[in-house]
GROMACS .gro file of C-alpha atoms in nm:
model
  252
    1UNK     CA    1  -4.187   3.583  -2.418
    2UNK     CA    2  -3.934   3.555  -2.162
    3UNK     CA    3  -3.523   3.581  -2.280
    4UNK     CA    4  -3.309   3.436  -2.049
    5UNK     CA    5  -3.027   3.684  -1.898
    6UNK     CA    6  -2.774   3.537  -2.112
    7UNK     CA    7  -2.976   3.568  -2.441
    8UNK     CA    8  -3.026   3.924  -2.368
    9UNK     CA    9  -2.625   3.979  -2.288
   10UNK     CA   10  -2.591   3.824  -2.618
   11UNK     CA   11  -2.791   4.083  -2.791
   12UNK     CA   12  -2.699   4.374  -2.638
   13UNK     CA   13  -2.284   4.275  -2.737
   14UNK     CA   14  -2.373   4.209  -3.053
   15UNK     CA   15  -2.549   4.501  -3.145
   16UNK     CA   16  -2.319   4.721  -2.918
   17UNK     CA   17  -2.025   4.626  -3.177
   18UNK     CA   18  -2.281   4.723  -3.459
   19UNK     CA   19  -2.378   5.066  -3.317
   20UNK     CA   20  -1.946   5.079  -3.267
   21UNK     CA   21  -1.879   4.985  -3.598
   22UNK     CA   22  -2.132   5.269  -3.716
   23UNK     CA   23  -1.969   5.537  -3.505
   24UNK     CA   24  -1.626   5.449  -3.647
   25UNK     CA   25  -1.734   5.409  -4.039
   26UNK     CA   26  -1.994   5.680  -4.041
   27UNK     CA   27  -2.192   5.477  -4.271
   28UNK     CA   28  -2.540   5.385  -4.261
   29UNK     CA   29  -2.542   5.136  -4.468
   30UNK     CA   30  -2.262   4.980  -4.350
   31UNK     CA   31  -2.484   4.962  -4.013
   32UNK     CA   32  -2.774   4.785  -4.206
   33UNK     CA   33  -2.583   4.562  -4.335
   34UNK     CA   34  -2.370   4.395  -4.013
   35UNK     CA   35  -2.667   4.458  -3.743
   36UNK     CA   36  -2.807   4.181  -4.028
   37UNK     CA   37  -2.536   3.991  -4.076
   38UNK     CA   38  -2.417   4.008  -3.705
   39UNK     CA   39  -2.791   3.911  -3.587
   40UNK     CA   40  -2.843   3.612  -3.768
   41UNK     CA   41  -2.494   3.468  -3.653
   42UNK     CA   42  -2.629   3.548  -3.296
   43UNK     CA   43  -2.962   3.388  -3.341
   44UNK     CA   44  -2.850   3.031  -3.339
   45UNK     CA   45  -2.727   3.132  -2.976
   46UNK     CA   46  -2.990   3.299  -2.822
   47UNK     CA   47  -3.179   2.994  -2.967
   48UNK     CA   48  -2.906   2.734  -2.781
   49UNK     CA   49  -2.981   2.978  -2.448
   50UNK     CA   50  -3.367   2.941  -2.436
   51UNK     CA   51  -3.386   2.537  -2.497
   52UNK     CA   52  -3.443   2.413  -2.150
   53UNK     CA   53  -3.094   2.238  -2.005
   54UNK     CA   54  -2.919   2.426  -2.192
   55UNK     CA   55  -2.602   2.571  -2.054
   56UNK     CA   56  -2.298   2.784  -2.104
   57UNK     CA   57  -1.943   2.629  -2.051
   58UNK     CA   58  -1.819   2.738  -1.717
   59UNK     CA   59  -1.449   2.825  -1.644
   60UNK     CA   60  -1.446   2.474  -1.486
   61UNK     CA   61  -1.345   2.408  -1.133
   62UNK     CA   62  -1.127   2.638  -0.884
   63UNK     CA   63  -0.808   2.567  -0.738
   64UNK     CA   64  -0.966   2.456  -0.390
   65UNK     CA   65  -1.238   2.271  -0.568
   66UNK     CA   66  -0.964   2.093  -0.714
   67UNK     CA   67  -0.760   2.027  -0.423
   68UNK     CA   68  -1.114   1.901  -0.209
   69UNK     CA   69  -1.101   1.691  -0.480
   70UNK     CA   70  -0.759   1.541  -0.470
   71UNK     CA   71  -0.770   1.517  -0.095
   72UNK     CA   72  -1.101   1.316  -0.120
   73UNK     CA   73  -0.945   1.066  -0.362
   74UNK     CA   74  -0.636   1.018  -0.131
   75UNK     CA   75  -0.888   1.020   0.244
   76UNK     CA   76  -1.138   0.768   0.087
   77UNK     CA   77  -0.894   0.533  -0.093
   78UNK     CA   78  -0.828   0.193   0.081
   79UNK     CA   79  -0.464   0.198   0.000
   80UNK     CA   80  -0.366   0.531   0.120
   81UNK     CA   81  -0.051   0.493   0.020
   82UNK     CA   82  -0.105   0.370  -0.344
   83UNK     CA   83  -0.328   0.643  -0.374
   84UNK     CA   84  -0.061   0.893  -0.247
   85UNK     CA   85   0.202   0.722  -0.472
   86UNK     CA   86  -0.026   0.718  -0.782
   87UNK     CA   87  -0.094   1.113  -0.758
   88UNK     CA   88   0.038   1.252  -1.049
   89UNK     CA   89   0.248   1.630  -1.052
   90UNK     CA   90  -0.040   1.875  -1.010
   91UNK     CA   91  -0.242   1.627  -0.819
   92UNK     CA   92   0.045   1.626  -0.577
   93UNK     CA   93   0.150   2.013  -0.588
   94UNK     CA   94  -0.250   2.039  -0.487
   95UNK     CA   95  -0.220   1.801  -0.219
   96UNK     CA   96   0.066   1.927  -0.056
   97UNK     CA   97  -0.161   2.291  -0.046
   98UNK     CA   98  -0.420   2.065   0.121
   99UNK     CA   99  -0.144   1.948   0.361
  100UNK     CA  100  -0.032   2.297   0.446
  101UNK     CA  101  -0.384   2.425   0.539
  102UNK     CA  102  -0.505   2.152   0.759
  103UNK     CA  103  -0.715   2.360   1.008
  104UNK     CA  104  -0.696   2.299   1.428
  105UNK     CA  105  -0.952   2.293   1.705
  106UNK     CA  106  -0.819   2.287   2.054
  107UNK     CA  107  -0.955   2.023   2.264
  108UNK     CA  108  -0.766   2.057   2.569
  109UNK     CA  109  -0.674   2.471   2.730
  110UNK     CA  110  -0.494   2.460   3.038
  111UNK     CA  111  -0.392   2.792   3.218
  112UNK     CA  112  -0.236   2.861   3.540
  113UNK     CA  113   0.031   2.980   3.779
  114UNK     CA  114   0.380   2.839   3.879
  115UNK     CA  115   0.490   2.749   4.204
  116UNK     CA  116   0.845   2.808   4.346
  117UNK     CA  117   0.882   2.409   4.343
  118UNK     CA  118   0.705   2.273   4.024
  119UNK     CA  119   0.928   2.108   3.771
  120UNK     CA  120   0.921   2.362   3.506
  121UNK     CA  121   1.029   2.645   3.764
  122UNK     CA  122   1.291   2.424   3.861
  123UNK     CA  123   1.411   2.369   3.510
  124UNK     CA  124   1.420   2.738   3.443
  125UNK     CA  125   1.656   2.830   3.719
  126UNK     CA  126   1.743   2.997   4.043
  127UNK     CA  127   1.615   3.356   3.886
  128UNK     CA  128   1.301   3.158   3.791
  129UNK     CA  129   1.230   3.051   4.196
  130UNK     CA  130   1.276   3.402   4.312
  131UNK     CA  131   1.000   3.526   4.073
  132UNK     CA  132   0.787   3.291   4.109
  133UNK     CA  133   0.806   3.275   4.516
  134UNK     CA  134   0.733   3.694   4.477
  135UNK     CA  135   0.438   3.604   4.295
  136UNK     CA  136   0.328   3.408   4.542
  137UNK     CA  137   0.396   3.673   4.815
  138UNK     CA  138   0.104   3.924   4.829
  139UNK     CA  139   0.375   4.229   4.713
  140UNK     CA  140   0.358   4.533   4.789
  141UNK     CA  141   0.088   4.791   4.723
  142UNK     CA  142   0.101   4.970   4.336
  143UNK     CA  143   0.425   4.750   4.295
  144UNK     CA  144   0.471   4.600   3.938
  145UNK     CA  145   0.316   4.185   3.923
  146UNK     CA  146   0.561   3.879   3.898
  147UNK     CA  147   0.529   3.519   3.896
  148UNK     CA  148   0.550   3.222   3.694
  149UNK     CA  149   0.318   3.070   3.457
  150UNK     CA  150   0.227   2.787   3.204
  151UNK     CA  151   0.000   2.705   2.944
  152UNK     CA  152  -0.045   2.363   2.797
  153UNK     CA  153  -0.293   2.330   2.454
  154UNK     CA  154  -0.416   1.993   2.273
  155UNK     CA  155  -0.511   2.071   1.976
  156UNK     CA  156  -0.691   1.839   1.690
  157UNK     CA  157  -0.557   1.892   1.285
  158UNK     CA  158  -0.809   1.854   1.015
  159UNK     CA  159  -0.832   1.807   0.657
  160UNK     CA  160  -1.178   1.789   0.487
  161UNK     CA  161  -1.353   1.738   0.853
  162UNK     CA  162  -1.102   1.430   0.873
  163UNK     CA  163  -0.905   1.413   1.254
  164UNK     CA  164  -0.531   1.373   1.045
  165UNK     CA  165  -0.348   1.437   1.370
  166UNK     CA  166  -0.278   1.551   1.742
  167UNK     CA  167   0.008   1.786   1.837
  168UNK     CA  168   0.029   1.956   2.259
  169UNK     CA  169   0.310   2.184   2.390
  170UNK     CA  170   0.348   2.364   2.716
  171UNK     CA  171   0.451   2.721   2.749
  172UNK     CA  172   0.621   2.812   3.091
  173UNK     CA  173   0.736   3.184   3.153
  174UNK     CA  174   0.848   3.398   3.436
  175UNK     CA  175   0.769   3.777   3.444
  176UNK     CA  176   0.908   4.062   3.680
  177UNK     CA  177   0.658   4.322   3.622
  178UNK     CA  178   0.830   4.466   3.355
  179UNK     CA  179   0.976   4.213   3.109
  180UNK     CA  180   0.968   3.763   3.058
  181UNK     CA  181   1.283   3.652   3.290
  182UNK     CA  182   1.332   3.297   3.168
  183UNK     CA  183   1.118   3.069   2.989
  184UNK     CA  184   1.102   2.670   2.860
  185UNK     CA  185   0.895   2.467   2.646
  186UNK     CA  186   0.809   2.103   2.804
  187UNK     CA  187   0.547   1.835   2.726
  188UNK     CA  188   0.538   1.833   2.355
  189UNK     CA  189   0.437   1.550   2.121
  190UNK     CA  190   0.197   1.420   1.822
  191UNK     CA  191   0.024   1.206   1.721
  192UNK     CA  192  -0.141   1.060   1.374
  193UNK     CA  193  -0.403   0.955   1.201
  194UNK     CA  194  -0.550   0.827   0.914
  195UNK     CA  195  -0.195   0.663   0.797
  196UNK     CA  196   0.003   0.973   0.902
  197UNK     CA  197   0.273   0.906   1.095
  198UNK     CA  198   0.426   1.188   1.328
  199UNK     CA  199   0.764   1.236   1.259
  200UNK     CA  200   0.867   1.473   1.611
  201UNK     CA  201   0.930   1.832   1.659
  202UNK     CA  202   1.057   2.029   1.297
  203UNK     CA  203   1.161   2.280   1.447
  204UNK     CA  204   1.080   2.566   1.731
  205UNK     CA  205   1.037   2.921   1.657
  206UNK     CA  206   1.122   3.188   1.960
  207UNK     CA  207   1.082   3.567   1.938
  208UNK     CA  208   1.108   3.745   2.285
  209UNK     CA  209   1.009   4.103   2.242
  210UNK     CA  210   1.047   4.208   2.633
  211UNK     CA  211   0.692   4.210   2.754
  212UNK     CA  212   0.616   3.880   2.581
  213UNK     CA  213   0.775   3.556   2.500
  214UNK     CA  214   0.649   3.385   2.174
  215UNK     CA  215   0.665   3.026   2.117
  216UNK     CA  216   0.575   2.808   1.812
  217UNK     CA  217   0.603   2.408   1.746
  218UNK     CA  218   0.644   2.322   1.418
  219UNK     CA  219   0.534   2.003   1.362
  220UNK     CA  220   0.637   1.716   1.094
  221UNK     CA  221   0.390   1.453   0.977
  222UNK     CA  222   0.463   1.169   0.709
  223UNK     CA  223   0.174   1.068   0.463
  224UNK     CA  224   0.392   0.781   0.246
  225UNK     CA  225   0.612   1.091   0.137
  226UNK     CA  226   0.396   1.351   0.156
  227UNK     CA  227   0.437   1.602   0.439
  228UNK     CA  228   0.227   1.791   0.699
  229UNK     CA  229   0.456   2.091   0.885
  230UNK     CA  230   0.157   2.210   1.115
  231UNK     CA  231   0.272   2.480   1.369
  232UNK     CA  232   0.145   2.547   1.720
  233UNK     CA  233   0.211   2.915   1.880
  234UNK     CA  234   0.119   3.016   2.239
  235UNK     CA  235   0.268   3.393   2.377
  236UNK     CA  236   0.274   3.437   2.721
  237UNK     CA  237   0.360   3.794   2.886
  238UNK     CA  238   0.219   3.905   3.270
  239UNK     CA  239  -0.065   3.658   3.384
  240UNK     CA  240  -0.132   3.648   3.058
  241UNK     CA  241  -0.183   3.424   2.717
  242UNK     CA  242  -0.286   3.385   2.382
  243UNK     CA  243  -0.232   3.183   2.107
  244UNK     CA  244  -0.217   3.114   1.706
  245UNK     CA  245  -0.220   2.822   1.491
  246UNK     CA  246   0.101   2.936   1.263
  247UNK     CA  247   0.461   3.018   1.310
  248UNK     CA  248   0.427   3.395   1.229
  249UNK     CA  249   0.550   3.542   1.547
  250UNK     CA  250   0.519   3.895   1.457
  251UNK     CA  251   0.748   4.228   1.476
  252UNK     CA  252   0.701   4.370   1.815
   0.00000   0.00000   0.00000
């Protein structure tokens, strides 16, 4: 006959703390006695584990299970903001950990080179025009790079595969070879879904570690009190980009 895994686990504990008990007593027939009285406690059990259906209690749903769950019930109401009002403490605290991991996919990458005369040259200064003019000039041979540059990024939020919102920002930097010259943020802005409304820019983050300038958005959405604080980061340095959907701009 075939015992289930957990019928066998069963067993082997309870005669484990027999064999224990007979180690620690040195008696024999103290061993007799509790593998007898120990097995027929366990054999209601290991009967409960072979009838088909039958299952052990789990430890019951995790913490993102729970907050899935929470986030469905507020995404699939038809009063949003009932639903969001109704939530009680935990089922808030766990949808405000929802809020704060809404995951982004960029729809819209946009690299390229400055001119002397574009806008965001312009805005950045006289210093600004001379770099970006030399990048324009062929230079000389073995002689550092330098120019002006920009990078503008749509991205898409998400929570539970749901579009919740739009955020873009434009990175513009000017680099001598060595070290970022001057740099601006321009055409930022949000948008929401899905009863979030989009509050403006939180707050900008700006670390500037000589080779590279690092720029984050922070973002502020409103969900009938509840609030989304999603963060856009681009880093420009020499003809160069990348980006990151947080605020941690790093050491060095």
């Amino acid at each position: 006959m075939h015992i289930p895994p957990r019928a066998r686990i069963y067993e082997f504990l309870l005669i484990g703390a027999a064999t224990d008990t007979l180690l620690r007593t040195g008696g024999f027939q103290v061993n007799i006695t509790l593998k007898s009285v120990m097995a027929a406690a366990a054999a209601p059990l290991i009967a409960m584990s072979l009838l088909p259906g039958t299952a052990l209690a789990d430890d019951g749903p995790t913490r993102q299970e729970e907050r899935e769950a929470v986030s469905q019930k507020v995404w699939s109401a038809d009063d949003r903001e009932a639903a969001v009002r109704d939530l009680s403490t935990r089922e808030r605290e766990l949808f405000q950990e929802s809020l704060d991991s809404w995951t982004a996919k960029t729809a819209v990458s946009r690299f390229g080179k400055l001119s002397p005369t574009s806008p965001e040259v312009q805005e950045m200064g006289p210093g600004a025009e001379k770099i970006a003019a030399a990048g324009n000039d062929p230079g000389t041979e073995g002689a550092p790079a330098a120019g002006c540059w920009y990078h503008y990024q749509y991205d898409k939020w998400y929570d539970l595969g749901l579009n919740t919102g739009d955020t873009w920002m434009q990175l513009n930097w000017c680099h001598n070879g060595s070290r970022v010259t001057s740099h601006s943020v321009s055409n930022v802005g949000g948008q929401g879904h899905l009863g979030n409304e989009y509050e403006g820019v939180l707050q900008y983050h700006t670390r500037d570690v000589g080779w590279e300038i690092r720029k984050a958005t922070q973002y502020k959405f409103n969900l009938f009190g509840a609030s989304a604080q999603p963060c856009t980061q681009i880093r420009g340095g020499n003809g160069l980009y990348s980006t990151r959907m947080d605020c941690y701009l790093g050491e060095q």
